[in-house]
Coordinates of C-alpha atoms in Angstrom, one line a residue:
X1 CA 0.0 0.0 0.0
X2 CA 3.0 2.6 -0.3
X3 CA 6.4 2.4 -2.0
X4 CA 8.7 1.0 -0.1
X5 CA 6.4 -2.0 0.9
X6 CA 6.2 -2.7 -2.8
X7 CA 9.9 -2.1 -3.1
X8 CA 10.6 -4.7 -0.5
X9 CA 8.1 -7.4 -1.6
X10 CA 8.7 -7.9 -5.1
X11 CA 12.5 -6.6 -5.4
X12 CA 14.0 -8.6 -3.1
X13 CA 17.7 -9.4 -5.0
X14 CA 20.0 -8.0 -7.0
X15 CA 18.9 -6.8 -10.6
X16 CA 22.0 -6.4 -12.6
X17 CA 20.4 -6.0 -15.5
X18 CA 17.7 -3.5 -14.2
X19 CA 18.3 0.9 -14.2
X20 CA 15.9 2.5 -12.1
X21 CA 14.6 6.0 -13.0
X22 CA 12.8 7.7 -10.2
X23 CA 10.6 10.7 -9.4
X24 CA 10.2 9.1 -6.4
X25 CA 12.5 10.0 -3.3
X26 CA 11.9 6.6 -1.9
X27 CA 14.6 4.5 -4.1
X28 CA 17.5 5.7 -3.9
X29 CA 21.4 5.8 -2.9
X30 CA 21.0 5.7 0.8
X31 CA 18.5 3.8 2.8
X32 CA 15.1 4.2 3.2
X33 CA 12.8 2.6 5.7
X34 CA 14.8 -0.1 5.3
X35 CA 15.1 -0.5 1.8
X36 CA 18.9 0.8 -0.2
X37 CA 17.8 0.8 -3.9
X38 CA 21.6 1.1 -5.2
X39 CA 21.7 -2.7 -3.5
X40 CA 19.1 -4.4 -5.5
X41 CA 19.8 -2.3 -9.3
X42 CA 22.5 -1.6 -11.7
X43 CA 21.9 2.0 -11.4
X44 CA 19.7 3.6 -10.0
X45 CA 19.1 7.3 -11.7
X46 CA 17.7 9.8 -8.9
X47 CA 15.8 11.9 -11.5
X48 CA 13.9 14.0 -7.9
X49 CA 17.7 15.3 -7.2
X50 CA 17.6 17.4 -10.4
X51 CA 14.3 17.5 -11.7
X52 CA 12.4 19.1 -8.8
X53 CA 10.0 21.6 -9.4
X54 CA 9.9 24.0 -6.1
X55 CA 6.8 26.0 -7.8
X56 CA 4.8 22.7 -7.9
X57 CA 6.8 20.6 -4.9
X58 CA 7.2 17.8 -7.5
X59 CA 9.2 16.1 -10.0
X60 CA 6.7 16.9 -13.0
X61 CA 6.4 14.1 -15.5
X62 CA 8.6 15.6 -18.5
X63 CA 11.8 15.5 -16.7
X64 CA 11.4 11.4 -16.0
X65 CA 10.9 11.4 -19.9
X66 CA 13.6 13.1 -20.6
X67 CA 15.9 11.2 -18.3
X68 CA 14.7 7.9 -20.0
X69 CA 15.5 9.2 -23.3
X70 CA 19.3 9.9 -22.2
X71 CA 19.5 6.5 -20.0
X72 CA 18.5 4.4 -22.8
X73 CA 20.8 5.7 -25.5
X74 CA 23.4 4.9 -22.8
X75 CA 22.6 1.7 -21.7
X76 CA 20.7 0.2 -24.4
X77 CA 20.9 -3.5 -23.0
X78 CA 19.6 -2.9 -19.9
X79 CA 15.9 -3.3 -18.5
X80 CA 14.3 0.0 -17.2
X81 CA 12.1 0.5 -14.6
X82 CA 10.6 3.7 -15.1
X83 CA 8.6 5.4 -12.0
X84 CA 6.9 8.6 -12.1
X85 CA 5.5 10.2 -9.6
X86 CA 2.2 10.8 -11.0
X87 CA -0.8 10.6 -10.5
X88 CA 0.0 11.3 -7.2
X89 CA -0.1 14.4 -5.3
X90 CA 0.2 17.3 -5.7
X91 CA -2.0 17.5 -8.5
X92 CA -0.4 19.9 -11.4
X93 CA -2.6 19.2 -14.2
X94 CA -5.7 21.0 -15.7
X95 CA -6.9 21.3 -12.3
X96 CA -4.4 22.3 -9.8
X97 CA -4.1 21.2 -6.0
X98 CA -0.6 22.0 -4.9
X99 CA -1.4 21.9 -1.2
X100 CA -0.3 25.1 0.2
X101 CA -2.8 27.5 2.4
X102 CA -2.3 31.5 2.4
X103 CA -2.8 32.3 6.3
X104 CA -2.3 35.6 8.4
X105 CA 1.0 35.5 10.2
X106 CA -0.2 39.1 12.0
X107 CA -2.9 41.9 11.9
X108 CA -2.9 43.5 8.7
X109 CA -2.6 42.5 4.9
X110 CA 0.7 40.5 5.4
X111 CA 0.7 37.0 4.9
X112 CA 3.0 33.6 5.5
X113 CA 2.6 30.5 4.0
X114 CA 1.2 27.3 5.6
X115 CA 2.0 23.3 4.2
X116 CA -1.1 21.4 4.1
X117 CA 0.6 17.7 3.7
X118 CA -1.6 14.9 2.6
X119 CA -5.3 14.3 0.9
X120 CA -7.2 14.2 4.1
X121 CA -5.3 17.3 5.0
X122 CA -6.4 19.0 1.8
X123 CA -10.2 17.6 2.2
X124 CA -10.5 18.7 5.8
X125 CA -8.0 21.9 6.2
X126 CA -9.0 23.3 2.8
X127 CA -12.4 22.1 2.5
X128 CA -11.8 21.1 -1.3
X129 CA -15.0 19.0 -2.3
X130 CA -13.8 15.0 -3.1
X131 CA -15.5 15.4 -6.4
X132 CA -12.8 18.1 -7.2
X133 CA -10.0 16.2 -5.9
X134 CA -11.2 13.3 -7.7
X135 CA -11.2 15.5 -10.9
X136 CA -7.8 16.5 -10.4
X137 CA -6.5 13.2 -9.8
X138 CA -7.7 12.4 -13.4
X139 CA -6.3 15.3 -14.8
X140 CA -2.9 14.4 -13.2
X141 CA -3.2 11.3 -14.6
X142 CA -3.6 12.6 -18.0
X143 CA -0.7 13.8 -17.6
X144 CA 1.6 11.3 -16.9
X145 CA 0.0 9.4 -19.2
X146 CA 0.9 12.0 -22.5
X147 CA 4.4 11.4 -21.3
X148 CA 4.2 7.3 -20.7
X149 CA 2.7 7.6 -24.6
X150 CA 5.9 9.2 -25.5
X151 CA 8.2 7.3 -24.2
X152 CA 6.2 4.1 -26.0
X153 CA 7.6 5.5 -29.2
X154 CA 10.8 5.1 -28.2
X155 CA 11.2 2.0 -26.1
X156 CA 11.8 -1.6 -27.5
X157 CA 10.5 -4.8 -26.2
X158 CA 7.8 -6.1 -23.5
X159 CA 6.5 -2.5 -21.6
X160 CA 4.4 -3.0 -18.6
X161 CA 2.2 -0.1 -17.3
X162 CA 1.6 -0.8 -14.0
X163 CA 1.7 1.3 -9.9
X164 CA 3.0 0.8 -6.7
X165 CA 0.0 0.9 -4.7
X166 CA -3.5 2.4 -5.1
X167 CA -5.0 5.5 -4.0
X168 CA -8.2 6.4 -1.7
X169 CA -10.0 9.4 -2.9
X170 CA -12.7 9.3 0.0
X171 CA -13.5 5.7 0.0
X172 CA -14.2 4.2 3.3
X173 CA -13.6 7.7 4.5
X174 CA -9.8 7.2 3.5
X175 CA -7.6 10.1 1.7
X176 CA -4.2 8.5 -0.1
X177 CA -2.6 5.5 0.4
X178 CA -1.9 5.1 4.3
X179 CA 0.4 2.2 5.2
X180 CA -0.9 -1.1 6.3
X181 CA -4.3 -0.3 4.9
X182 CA -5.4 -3.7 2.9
X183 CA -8.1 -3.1 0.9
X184 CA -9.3 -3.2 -3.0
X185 CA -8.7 0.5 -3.8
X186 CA -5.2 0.2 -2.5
X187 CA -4.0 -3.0 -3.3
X188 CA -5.2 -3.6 -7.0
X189 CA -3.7 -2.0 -9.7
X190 CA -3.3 -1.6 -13.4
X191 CA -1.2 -4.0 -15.5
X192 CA -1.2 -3.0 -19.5
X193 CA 1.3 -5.4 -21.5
X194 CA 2.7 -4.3 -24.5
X195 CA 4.7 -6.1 -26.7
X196 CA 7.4 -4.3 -29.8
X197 CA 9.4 -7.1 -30.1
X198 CA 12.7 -8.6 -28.3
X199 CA 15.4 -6.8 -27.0
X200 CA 18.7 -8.0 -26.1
X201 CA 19.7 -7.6 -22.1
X202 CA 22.6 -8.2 -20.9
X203 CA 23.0 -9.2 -17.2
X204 CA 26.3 -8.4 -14.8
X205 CA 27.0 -9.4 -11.1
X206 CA 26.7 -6.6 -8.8
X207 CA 30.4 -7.1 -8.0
X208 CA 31.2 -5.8 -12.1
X209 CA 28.6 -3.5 -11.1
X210 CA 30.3 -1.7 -8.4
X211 CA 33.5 -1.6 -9.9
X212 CA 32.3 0.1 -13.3
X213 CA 30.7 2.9 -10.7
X214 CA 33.9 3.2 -9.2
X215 CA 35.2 3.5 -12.3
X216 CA 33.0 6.0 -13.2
X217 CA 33.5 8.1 -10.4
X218 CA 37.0 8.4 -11.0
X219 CA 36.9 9.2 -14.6
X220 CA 34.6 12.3 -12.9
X221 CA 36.8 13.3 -10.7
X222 CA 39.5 13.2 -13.0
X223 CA 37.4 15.4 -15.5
X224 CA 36.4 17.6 -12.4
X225 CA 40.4 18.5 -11.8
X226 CA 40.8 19.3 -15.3

C-alpha cells in the first residue's frame, strides 16, 4: 500500500540487468525505511535530485521522460524501470491542488505560507469537495499518461504499465494510500502489456557493477580537476 512496501516485496535481490529511473525519493542511494535501492539495481538514476519543481513541490512528469530518453541511448541492453510520480499528489494538471494554504502570520494585509501535507489534510483543512479532488486526480493522470505515450515511441521490447500501490479518494472515509491499509482500492492495480518485439539484455554481477561505478566516479573526478 506505499512504496517502499512494494519495493521490498517484489524486489527482493540483485537486478543487474535493471536501471531504475525515479521521481520518487523513496529509491534511492542511501537507505530508506529499510530498503537501499543502489543494492538491488545496476543504477539507480535519482531523477527527484535534479528535476524538482519548487513552484509545484514535485518532479513533473517531463523530466522522467527526458531522463529515460538519455539512460536508454546509454545503456541500451539494460531493462528499465521507469517510475513517475504521477498521478499522485500534488495535483499539477488542468486542475491544480498544490497543497499550500495562504494564512495571516499578523494583523494586517501580510501574509505567510502554511503546508497542508496529505489528501485528508487537503479535504479537511482546505475544504476542497472530493469530487474536485477526484477530478484533479484524473487530470494528473492525464498527464503522466501523455508522457508514458511518449516514451512508448521510443522503447523496445515487452513494456508494462503498472503502480506501486493504489490511492483512496474518499472511499471508506480514507484520503491516499496510508500504510498497512489492505483493501481493493489500495491494493489492485493496473497492469497494461505491450509487446514491440525482443530486445537484447545483458546481465552483470553486482560485483562488475560496483566496480564500473567506481570507475565512473573516477573518470569524474579526474574530469572535475581538469
Amino acid at each position: 500500500t506505499w512504496t517502499v512496501e512494494w519495493l521490498k516485496n517484489n524486489f527482493t535481490e540483485y537486478y543487474g540487468d535493471v536501471i531504475y529511473i525515479t521521481a520518487n525519493p523513496l529509491i534511492a542511494h542511501i537507505e530508506v525505511f529499510g530498503y537501499k535501492g543502489s543494492d538491488h539495481f545496476f543504477k539507480i538514476e535519482t531523477v527527484w535530485k535534479y528535476g524538482w519543481d519548487e513552484r509545484l513541490e514535485t518532479v513533473p512528469p517531463e523530466q522522467v521522460t527526458k531522463a529515460t530518453l538519455r539512460i536508454k541511448d546509454e545503456f541500451p541492453d539494460k531493462r528499465l524501470i521507469i517510475h513517475f510520480i504521477q498521478p499522485h499528489s500534488p495535483f499539477i494538471g488542468k486542475i491544480k491542488i498544490i497543497g499550500r494554504e495562504r494564512i495571516p502570520q499578523r494583523k494586517g494585509k501580510k501574509y505567510g505560507t502554511k503546508r497542508v501535507v496529505g489528501l485528508e489534510a487537503l479535504v479537511r483543512e482546505q475544504g476542497i469537495p472530493i469530487h474536485l479532488l477526484r477530478a484533479a486526480y484524473r487530470e494528473n493522470l492525464k498527464l503522466v499518461l501523455k508522457e508514458v505515450k511518449e516514451l512508448i515511441n521510443h522503447l523496445d521490447g515487452r513494456i508494462i504499465i503498472t503502480s506501486d500501490h493504489g490511492e483512496c479518494l474518499g472511499e471508506w472515509f480514507i484520503y491516499g494510500h496510508p500504510r498497512s491499509v489492505y483493501i481493493k482500492e489500495l491494493m489492485e492495480v493496473p497492469w497494461l502489456v505491450i509487446e514491440k518485439g525482443n530486445r537484447k539484455i545483458i546481465k552483470k554481477s553486482k560485483k562488475e557493477a560496483i566496480r564500473q561505478r567506481i570507475m565512473r566516479m573516477k573518470r569524474l573526478k579526474r574530469y572535475t580537476r581538469k
